[in-house]
Short mmCIF file of C-alpha atoms in Angstrom, two decimals:
data_model
loop_
_atom_site.label_atom_id
_atom_site.label_comp_id
_atom_site.label_asym_id
_atom_site.label_seq_id
_atom_site.Cartn_x
_atom_site.Cartn_y
_atom_site.Cartn_z
CA MET A 1 87.53 68.10 131.95
CA GLU A 2 91.25 68.00 131.22
CA CYS A 3 90.62 69.41 127.72
CA ASN A 4 88.62 72.33 129.17
CA ILE A 5 91.37 73.09 131.67
CA ALA A 6 94.00 72.94 128.92
CA ALA A 7 91.91 75.22 126.70
CA GLY A 8 91.54 77.68 129.55
CA ILE A 9 95.27 77.75 130.10
CA GLU A 10 95.87 78.36 126.39
CA THR A 11 93.34 81.22 126.41
CA ARG A 12 95.05 82.87 129.37
CA LYS A 13 98.40 82.55 127.58
CA ALA A 14 96.96 84.33 124.54
CA ALA A 15 95.37 87.18 126.52
CA PRO A 16 97.28 90.21 127.85
CA SER A 17 97.71 90.54 131.59
CA ASN A 18 94.82 91.92 133.64
CA LEU A 19 96.71 95.18 134.06
CA ALA A 20 97.29 95.49 130.30
CA GLN A 21 93.61 94.78 129.66
CA ARG A 22 92.55 97.56 132.07
CA ILE A 23 94.96 100.02 130.45
CA ILE A 24 93.79 99.20 126.92
CA ALA A 25 90.14 99.44 128.02
CA GLN A 26 90.71 103.08 129.04
CA THR A 27 91.99 104.05 125.56
CA SER A 28 90.02 104.88 122.42
CA LYS A 29 90.76 101.37 121.15
CA GLY A 30 89.04 99.58 124.01
CA TYR A 31 89.71 95.94 124.81
CA HIS A 32 88.28 93.29 122.50
CA GLY A 33 89.78 90.04 123.72
CA PRO A 34 92.69 87.88 122.53
CA ALA A 35 93.25 86.44 119.05
CA ILE A 36 95.76 84.01 117.61
CA LEU A 37 97.33 83.35 114.21
CA MET A 38 98.93 79.98 113.45
CA LEU A 39 100.77 79.12 110.24
CA GLU A 40 100.95 75.73 108.60
CA ASP A 41 104.56 75.26 109.71
CA GLY A 42 103.57 75.72 113.37
CA THR A 43 104.62 79.38 113.75
CA VAL A 44 102.28 81.20 116.16
CA PHE A 45 101.52 84.91 116.62
CA TYR A 46 99.39 86.25 119.47
CA GLY A 47 97.41 89.47 119.27
CA ARG A 48 94.05 91.12 119.89
CA ALA A 49 90.75 90.74 118.06
CA CYS A 50 89.86 93.74 115.88
CA GLY A 51 87.10 92.40 113.64
CA ALA A 52 84.40 89.77 113.79
CA SER A 53 84.55 86.94 116.30
CA GLY A 54 85.21 83.46 115.00
CA THR A 55 87.77 81.26 113.28
CA ALA A 56 88.99 81.58 109.69
CA THR A 57 91.45 79.60 107.57
CA GLY A 58 93.15 80.54 104.31
CA GLU A 59 96.47 81.15 102.61
CA VAL A 60 98.39 83.84 104.51
CA CYS A 61 99.90 86.46 102.19
CA PHE A 62 101.01 90.08 102.49
CA ASN A 63 100.25 93.34 100.70
CA THR A 64 102.81 96.17 100.64
CA SER A 65 100.44 99.05 99.79
CA LEU A 66 100.78 102.15 101.96
CA GLU A 67 97.13 103.08 101.48
CA GLY A 68 93.97 101.65 99.93
CA TYR A 69 93.30 99.04 102.62
CA PHE A 70 89.56 99.09 101.84
CA GLU A 71 90.18 98.44 98.15
CA VAL A 72 92.48 95.58 99.16
CA LEU A 73 89.89 94.24 101.59
CA THR A 74 87.16 94.17 98.94
CA ASP A 75 89.25 92.88 96.01
CA PRO A 76 87.63 89.55 94.96
CA SER A 77 91.07 88.24 93.96
CA TYR A 78 91.74 87.68 97.69
CA ALA A 79 89.12 84.92 97.96
CA GLY A 80 90.52 82.10 100.07
CA GLN A 81 93.27 84.22 101.62
CA ILE A 82 94.23 85.90 104.90
CA VAL A 83 95.81 89.25 104.06
CA THR A 84 98.62 90.81 106.10
CA MET A 85 99.04 94.57 105.64
CA THR A 86 102.69 95.60 105.93
CA TYR A 87 101.95 99.29 106.65
CA PRO A 88 101.88 99.56 110.47
CA GLN A 89 98.64 101.49 111.07
CA ILE A 90 95.51 100.51 109.18
CA GLY A 91 92.09 102.18 109.33
CA ASN A 92 93.12 105.76 110.09
CA TYR A 93 91.03 107.33 107.31
CA GLY A 94 88.05 105.02 107.74
CA ILE A 95 85.87 103.70 104.96
CA ASP A 96 83.64 105.16 102.27
CA PRO A 97 81.45 102.34 100.85
CA ALA A 98 81.66 104.01 97.41
CA ASP A 99 85.26 102.78 97.18
CA VAL A 100 84.31 99.10 97.37
CA GLN A 101 86.06 97.06 94.67
CA SER A 102 83.92 93.95 94.64
CA ALA A 103 81.42 94.09 91.80
CA TYR A 104 79.79 90.87 93.01
CA PRO A 105 76.01 91.35 92.60
CA GLY A 106 75.11 89.12 95.54
CA SER A 107 73.65 85.65 96.11
CA PRO A 108 71.82 83.75 98.88
CA GLU A 109 75.23 82.64 100.19
CA ARG A 110 77.02 86.00 100.09
CA GLY A 111 75.74 89.56 99.97
CA ALA A 112 76.49 92.04 97.21
CA SER A 113 79.93 93.69 97.21
CA THR A 114 81.02 91.91 100.39
CA PRO A 115 84.68 90.98 100.94
CA ALA A 116 85.78 87.61 99.62
CA LEU A 117 88.93 87.25 101.71
CA ARG A 118 89.00 85.03 104.80
CA GLY A 119 90.77 87.25 107.32
CA MET A 120 93.02 90.25 107.96
CA VAL A 121 96.25 90.74 109.95
CA VAL A 122 97.51 94.19 110.97
CA HIS A 123 99.98 95.67 113.42
CA ASP A 124 97.74 98.47 114.69
CA MET A 125 94.05 98.93 113.90
CA CYS A 126 92.68 102.48 114.18
CA PRO A 127 89.12 102.56 115.61
CA THR A 128 88.69 106.36 115.37
CA PRO A 129 89.16 107.43 111.73
CA SER A 130 89.51 111.03 110.60
CA ASN A 131 88.52 111.82 107.01
CA TRP A 132 85.74 113.84 105.41
CA ARG A 133 84.61 110.88 103.31
CA SER A 134 84.60 108.29 106.10
CA ALA A 135 81.21 106.72 106.86
CA ILE A 136 82.31 103.86 109.13
CA SER A 137 85.44 102.69 110.93
CA LEU A 138 87.35 99.70 109.60
CA PRO A 139 86.88 97.55 112.76
CA GLU A 140 83.13 98.14 112.64
CA TYR A 141 83.04 97.25 108.93
CA LEU A 142 84.93 94.01 109.60
CA LYS A 143 82.43 93.08 112.31
CA ARG A 144 79.44 93.85 110.09
CA THR A 145 80.80 91.76 107.21
CA GLY A 146 81.98 88.84 109.34
CA ILE A 147 85.71 89.15 108.66
CA VAL A 148 87.94 87.81 111.44
CA ALA A 149 90.92 90.07 112.08
CA ILE A 150 93.87 90.27 114.44
CA GLU A 151 96.02 93.24 115.51
CA GLY A 152 99.08 93.58 117.70
CA VAL A 153 101.04 91.21 115.46
CA ASP A 154 104.67 91.95 114.58
CA THR A 155 103.86 92.15 110.87
CA ARG A 156 107.53 92.73 110.01
CA ALA A 157 108.44 89.36 111.50
CA LEU A 158 105.45 87.70 109.82
CA VAL A 159 106.31 89.12 106.39
CA ARG A 160 109.95 88.12 106.72
CA HIS A 161 108.83 84.61 107.62
CA LEU A 162 106.57 84.41 104.56
CA ARG A 163 109.31 85.78 102.29
CA ASP A 164 111.77 83.19 103.59
CA ASN A 165 109.42 80.22 103.74
CA GLY A 166 106.74 81.10 101.20
CA ALA A 167 103.01 81.76 101.46
CA GLN A 168 101.26 79.01 103.41
CA LYS A 169 97.96 78.10 105.00
CA GLY A 170 97.07 79.77 108.26
CA ILE A 171 94.29 80.06 110.80
CA ILE A 172 93.02 83.09 112.78
CA SER A 173 90.79 82.56 115.80
CA THR A 174 89.25 84.59 118.59
CA GLU A 175 87.68 81.50 120.16
CA VAL A 176 90.08 78.55 119.83
CA PHE A 177 93.49 78.85 121.52
CA ALA A 178 94.55 75.24 122.04
CA LEU A 179 97.43 74.82 119.60
CA ALA A 180 96.72 71.16 118.91
CA GLU A 181 93.10 71.94 118.00
CA LEU A 182 94.15 74.86 115.79
CA ALA A 183 96.65 72.63 113.99
CA GLN A 184 93.93 70.03 113.38
CA LEU A 185 91.52 72.63 111.98
CA LEU A 186 94.27 74.00 109.75
CA GLU A 187 95.15 70.56 108.45
CA GLN A 188 91.53 70.07 107.39
CA ALA A 189 91.38 73.39 105.50
CA PRO A 190 91.61 73.19 101.69
CA SER A 191 94.73 74.28 99.83
CA LEU A 192 94.61 77.19 97.39
CA VAL A 193 96.30 75.04 94.74
CA GLY A 194 93.78 73.14 92.64
CA GLU A 195 90.73 74.90 94.07
CA ASN A 196 88.44 76.87 91.74
CA LEU A 197 87.65 80.02 93.71
CA VAL A 198 86.46 81.95 90.65
CA ARG A 199 83.05 80.28 90.83
CA THR A 200 82.57 81.82 94.29
CA VAL A 201 83.05 85.45 93.17
CA SER A 202 81.58 85.57 89.65
CA CYS A 203 78.10 86.81 88.77
CA ASP A 204 75.38 84.24 88.01
CA GLU A 205 73.71 86.11 85.15
CA PRO A 206 74.84 88.61 82.46
CA HIS A 207 74.31 92.25 83.37
CA PRO A 208 75.23 95.63 81.86
CA TYR A 209 77.70 98.15 83.24
CA THR A 210 77.58 101.60 81.66
CA ALA A 211 78.42 105.23 82.40
CA ALA A 212 75.21 105.43 84.43
CA ASP A 213 76.72 102.98 86.92
CA LEU A 214 79.77 105.13 87.70
CA PRO A 215 79.72 106.30 91.36
CA ALA A 216 78.62 109.94 91.52
CA ASN A 217 80.71 110.68 94.61
CA HIS A 218 83.92 109.92 92.69
CA ALA A 219 83.29 112.91 90.43
CA PHE A 220 85.56 115.11 92.56
CA ALA A 221 88.55 113.08 91.28
CA SER A 222 87.44 111.18 88.16
CA ALA A 223 86.70 112.76 84.81
CA PRO A 224 83.29 111.91 83.29
CA ALA A 225 82.93 109.11 80.79
CA PRO A 226 82.31 109.94 77.11
CA GLU A 227 78.71 110.94 76.44
CA GLN A 228 78.47 108.24 73.79
CA ALA A 229 80.01 104.79 74.19
CA HIS A 230 82.06 103.77 71.15
CA TYR A 231 82.72 100.08 71.84
CA ARG A 232 80.53 97.13 72.79
CA VAL A 233 82.59 94.90 75.08
CA VAL A 234 81.78 91.62 76.76
CA ALA A 235 83.63 91.26 80.08
CA TYR A 236 84.17 87.84 81.64
CA ASP A 237 83.61 88.19 85.38
CA CYS A 238 86.15 85.99 87.16
CA GLY A 239 85.98 88.24 90.23
CA ILE A 240 86.13 91.56 88.42
CA LYS A 241 87.04 94.74 90.31
CA ARG A 242 84.69 97.68 90.11
CA GLY A 243 87.63 99.98 89.35
CA ILE A 244 88.42 97.97 86.23
CA LEU A 245 84.82 98.23 85.05
CA GLU A 246 85.02 101.97 85.60
CA GLY A 247 88.32 102.19 83.69
CA LEU A 248 86.80 100.45 80.67
CA VAL A 249 83.68 102.65 80.74
CA ARG A 250 85.77 105.83 80.97
CA VAL A 251 87.53 105.02 77.69
CA GLY A 252 84.21 104.58 75.89
CA CYS A 253 83.20 100.95 76.45
CA GLU A 254 79.64 99.81 77.00
CA LEU A 255 79.95 96.58 78.95
CA THR A 256 78.00 93.38 79.20
CA VAL A 257 79.41 91.47 82.16
CA VAL A 258 79.00 87.69 81.86
CA PRO A 259 79.68 84.74 84.20
CA TRP A 260 83.11 83.11 84.25
CA ASP A 261 82.00 79.98 82.36
CA THR A 262 79.97 81.63 79.57
CA PRO A 263 80.40 79.67 76.28
CA ALA A 264 82.40 81.42 73.56
CA GLU A 265 79.49 80.94 71.15
CA ASP A 266 77.20 82.99 73.42
CA VAL A 267 79.80 85.77 73.62
CA LEU A 268 80.30 85.92 69.85
CA ALA A 269 76.52 85.95 69.34
CA LYS A 270 76.50 89.38 71.01
CA HIS A 271 78.75 90.69 68.20
CA PRO A 272 81.11 92.55 70.53
CA ASP A 273 83.87 94.87 69.38
CA GLY A 274 86.09 93.26 72.00
CA VAL A 275 86.21 90.83 74.91
CA PHE A 276 87.76 91.58 78.28
CA LEU A 277 89.05 88.91 80.68
CA SER A 278 89.05 90.02 84.30
CA ASN A 279 91.15 89.53 87.38
CA GLY A 280 90.20 86.78 89.80
CA PRO A 281 91.38 84.57 92.66
CA GLY A 282 93.23 81.34 93.08
CA ASP A 283 94.84 78.72 90.89
CA PRO A 284 94.43 79.51 87.16
CA ASP A 285 94.80 75.84 86.18
CA ALA A 286 91.56 75.15 88.06
CA VAL A 287 89.57 77.56 85.85
CA GLU A 288 89.44 75.39 82.73
CA GLU A 289 85.88 76.42 81.90
CA THR A 290 87.18 79.93 81.20
CA TYR A 291 90.46 79.36 79.37
CA SER A 292 88.90 76.68 77.16
CA GLN A 293 86.45 79.35 75.96
CA VAL A 294 89.25 81.88 75.51
CA GLU A 295 90.99 79.43 73.16
CA LYS A 296 87.88 79.58 70.96
CA LEU A 297 87.75 83.38 71.09
CA ILE A 298 91.38 84.09 70.11
CA GLY A 299 91.45 85.22 66.49
CA LYS A 300 87.68 85.85 66.41
CA VAL A 301 87.56 89.11 68.40
CA PRO A 302 90.06 91.50 70.04
CA LEU A 303 90.98 90.31 73.56
CA PHE A 304 92.44 92.09 76.59
CA GLY A 305 93.25 90.24 79.81
CA ILE A 306 94.23 91.51 83.26
CA CYS A 307 95.76 89.36 86.03
CA LEU A 308 93.80 86.07 85.94
CA GLY A 309 92.68 87.16 82.46
CA HIS A 310 96.36 87.26 81.46
CA GLN A 311 96.71 83.72 82.78
CA MET A 312 93.59 82.62 80.89
CA ILE A 313 95.05 83.86 77.59
CA SER A 314 98.38 82.20 78.42
CA LEU A 315 96.73 78.86 79.26
CA ALA A 316 94.65 79.08 76.08
CA CYS A 317 97.98 79.29 74.24
CA GLY A 318 99.16 76.10 75.95
CA ALA A 319 101.43 77.74 78.54
CA GLU A 320 102.39 76.45 81.97
CA MET A 321 101.78 78.27 85.25
CA GLU A 322 103.90 78.29 88.39
CA LYS A 323 103.04 78.97 92.04
CA LEU A 324 105.16 81.94 93.12
CA LYS A 325 106.93 81.69 96.46
CA PHE A 326 105.03 84.57 98.06
CA GLY A 327 103.36 86.29 95.11
CA HIS A 328 103.13 89.94 94.11
CA ARG A 329 100.70 92.02 96.16
CA GLY A 330 100.90 95.78 96.60
CA GLY A 331 100.87 99.12 94.84
CA ASN A 332 104.60 99.50 94.33
CA GLN A 333 105.71 96.67 92.03
CA PRO A 334 108.26 97.85 89.40
CA VAL A 335 107.69 96.50 85.89
CA MET A 336 109.80 97.14 82.79
CA ASN A 337 107.80 97.79 79.64
CA LEU A 338 109.98 96.18 76.98
CA ILE A 339 108.16 98.08 74.22
CA SER A 340 108.54 101.62 75.57
CA HIS A 341 111.65 100.85 77.70
CA ARG A 342 110.02 102.69 80.58
CA VAL A 343 109.47 101.45 84.12
CA GLU A 344 105.90 101.32 85.39
CA ILE A 345 105.12 101.27 89.10
CA THR A 346 102.17 98.91 89.22
CA ALA A 347 99.46 97.53 91.50
CA GLN A 348 99.41 93.74 91.69
CA ASN A 349 97.65 90.88 93.42
CA HIS A 350 98.49 87.35 92.33
CA GLY A 351 100.20 84.21 93.58
CA PHE A 352 100.68 82.38 90.27
CA GLY A 353 102.63 83.38 87.19
CA LEU A 354 103.26 82.52 83.55
CA VAL A 355 106.30 80.40 82.67
CA PHE A 356 107.17 82.33 79.50
CA PRO A 357 109.41 79.68 77.83
CA SER A 358 106.46 77.25 77.92
CA LEU A 359 104.77 79.32 75.19
CA GLY A 360 107.27 78.18 72.58
CA ALA A 361 110.78 78.36 71.15
CA LEU A 362 112.43 81.73 70.61
CA VAL A 363 112.47 83.31 67.16
CA PRO A 364 116.12 84.50 67.06
CA GLU A 365 115.65 87.14 64.36
CA LEU A 366 112.92 88.76 66.52
CA SER A 367 114.73 88.22 69.83
CA GLY A 368 118.01 90.05 69.40
CA GLY A 369 119.66 87.01 67.84
CA VAL A 370 119.14 84.91 71.00
CA SER A 371 118.01 81.34 70.31
CA GLU A 372 117.77 79.88 73.83
CA HIS A 373 115.68 80.98 76.81
CA PRO A 374 117.77 82.02 79.85
CA ALA A 375 118.61 78.85 81.77
CA ASP A 376 117.69 80.29 85.17
CA GLY A 377 114.30 81.53 83.96
CA ASP A 378 115.06 85.11 85.04
CA LEU A 379 113.45 87.35 82.41
CA ARG A 380 115.49 90.36 83.49
CA PHE A 381 117.89 88.88 80.95
CA TRP A 382 115.78 90.65 78.31
CA VAL A 383 115.59 93.88 80.30
CA GLU A 384 119.39 94.09 80.36
CA ARG A 385 119.48 93.66 76.57
CA GLY A 386 116.59 96.00 75.82
CA VAL A 387 114.86 93.28 73.80
CA ALA A 388 111.20 92.19 73.73
CA PRO A 389 111.65 88.52 72.76
CA VAL A 390 109.25 86.63 70.51
CA VAL A 391 108.41 82.94 70.59
CA GLU A 392 106.69 80.72 68.03
CA ASN A 393 103.55 79.28 69.59
CA GLU A 394 102.10 76.06 68.18
CA ARG A 395 98.52 77.28 68.51
CA PHE A 396 98.50 80.99 67.68
CA GLY A 397 101.78 81.97 66.02
CA ARG A 398 104.18 84.57 67.31
CA ILE A 399 103.91 85.82 70.90
CA ARG A 400 105.98 88.67 72.33
CA LEU A 401 107.01 89.20 75.94
CA THR A 402 106.09 92.82 76.67
CA HIS A 403 106.53 93.31 80.43
CA VAL A 404 108.92 91.93 83.09
CA ASN A 405 108.83 92.24 86.89
CA LEU A 406 112.03 93.93 88.01
CA ASN A 407 111.93 92.43 91.51
CA ASP A 408 112.09 88.78 90.50
CA GLY A 409 112.29 88.60 86.70
CA THR A 410 108.88 86.97 86.14
CA ALA A 411 106.59 87.57 83.16
CA GLU A 412 104.15 90.48 83.48
CA GLY A 413 102.68 90.82 79.99
CA ILE A 414 102.43 89.28 76.52
CA GLN A 415 101.19 90.31 73.09
CA LEU A 416 99.99 87.93 70.38
CA LEU A 417 101.48 89.28 67.16
CA ASP A 418 99.39 87.22 64.74
CA GLN A 419 96.11 87.54 66.66
CA PRO A 420 94.38 90.59 68.18
CA ALA A 421 95.10 89.85 71.84
CA PHE A 422 97.29 91.11 74.69
CA SER A 423 97.40 90.83 78.46
CA VAL A 424 99.20 91.94 81.62
CA GLN A 425 99.60 90.33 85.02
CA TYR A 426 99.00 93.54 86.99
CA HIS A 427 96.08 95.93 87.65
CA PRO A 428 95.93 99.24 85.74
CA GLU A 429 92.87 100.75 87.44
CA ALA A 430 94.75 102.38 90.36
CA ALA A 431 92.40 101.10 93.06
CA PRO A 432 94.58 101.19 95.03
CA GLY A 433 97.87 102.10 93.41
CA PRO A 434 99.58 104.34 90.86
CA THR A 435 98.18 105.39 87.49
CA ASP A 436 101.23 104.45 85.38
CA ALA A 437 99.39 101.61 83.62
CA HIS A 438 96.21 103.48 82.66
CA TYR A 439 97.42 103.41 79.04
CA LEU A 440 96.39 99.75 78.81
CA PHE A 441 92.71 100.74 78.68
CA THR A 442 93.56 103.13 75.83
CA ALA A 443 95.54 100.37 74.11
CA PHE A 444 92.47 98.12 74.20
CA THR A 445 90.38 100.74 72.39
CA ARG A 446 93.14 101.13 69.79
CA LEU A 447 93.22 97.38 69.29
CA MET A 448 89.46 97.39 68.70
CA ASP A 449 89.97 100.24 66.21
CA GLY A 450 92.33 97.99 64.25
CA ASP A 451 95.52 99.92 65.07
CA ALA A 452 98.40 97.45 64.55
CA ASP A 453 100.66 99.59 66.75
CA TYR A 454 98.14 99.78 69.59
CA LEU A 455 100.69 99.46 72.40
CA ASN A 456 102.82 102.38 71.16
CA ILE A 457 101.52 104.94 73.67
CA ASP A 458 103.18 107.73 75.64
CA ILE A 459 102.44 106.18 79.02
CA ALA A 460 103.66 109.24 80.94
CA LYS A 461 100.99 111.38 79.28
CA ASP A 462 98.23 108.79 79.28
CA ARG A 463 98.57 108.10 83.02
CA LEU A 464 96.69 111.36 83.68
CA ALA A 465 93.75 110.42 81.44
CA GLY A 466 90.45 109.95 83.21
CA TRP A 467 91.33 112.14 86.21
CA VAL A 468 90.02 115.59 87.01
CA PHE A 469 93.47 116.87 87.92
CA ALA A 470 94.63 116.15 84.36
CA THR A 471 92.76 119.27 83.19
CA GLU A 472 93.66 121.56 86.08
#
């Protein structure tokens, strides 16, 4: 009886006053009951429910994109996470299901193209969208797909807390408000580190993806794919985004998408012109079944990796990974391209990163005469010198650092100089985000063509490729 009384008191503490509830009920938002967010360190935020009812646990992170909330919501790389949107109002242009980013084909446990994230945190959720493409409001979509969400949170305070203290586990609930019980549930939740989340978002069987699969209602903005595909590509699905599939098809690739743990021998038996390694969620060290196959593929076929795919190539080369304090998530991450000496504004979503010095010792004659890695690990050292350093890797020869994050000096891209392979840590498909990095899809086709200088591309011109407005 005492527990029930205590729980009732906690619920009343979480809920707005009766007067506030009556006022909210008269607005277009309506009143949907209280919700609570608790972090692993005991920090608590109270708010209002704006999605499905229930309780969800996951790693709390934040995304700094100003738009594209639906693409963020359906990005499989967010499996196991609770996403905080830093832009104050979310949902004001609604949702068009054609923009979904999950390419997950569906299973008995989870439906096709459904969100993989655990929960969502926003400051203000808009229930009455206004846009000619909108088919459903964001709150209604969250309810239909079972995603627990909370609004009314001071997201500025939450983001500052995560920046200062690092990403950490959290719990959202619309039904449990006793802090001791929430803390117990949170303690029992698994950590993101060491957990293989890729297996939860990858396809079970190989399947094709061709120009016929491109969404017809994107034709108002996207240029058509080539009438004839020029490259046969096998794409490892580690949680692949639909926008990335579309980007590959639009540069002339005919894709066979395969599960995350497909043996290298099966891939090579398809005689592909190239192999693509996709984005995906969680701890890259836990995805050994993929990077062990990548090690067998390097040198046998041209390789291109994005995000987790970049980490798979790096691990195949014997590199170490590090857990970033709060990760890179958003559509406004500045990256220096050490080859072109131009800055790219990029879309990113990852919480782990490559420790570049772990790939090998520097080759001084190819690294501006420098023989030692910067002691503090800040790779902006190379940006200041205008040098793309090269290391000698024990497994695959020379490897060049090609891209550096200008916010924190972490590695964003590498190129194997003695093998046909390259990778970047960010997302070039602009879903959501800028188009600065579109050239990477073009670079992949040039690599498959045998062009040794495949990364030497005018990125300012190529960023318009694939879009209708490029020809207007």
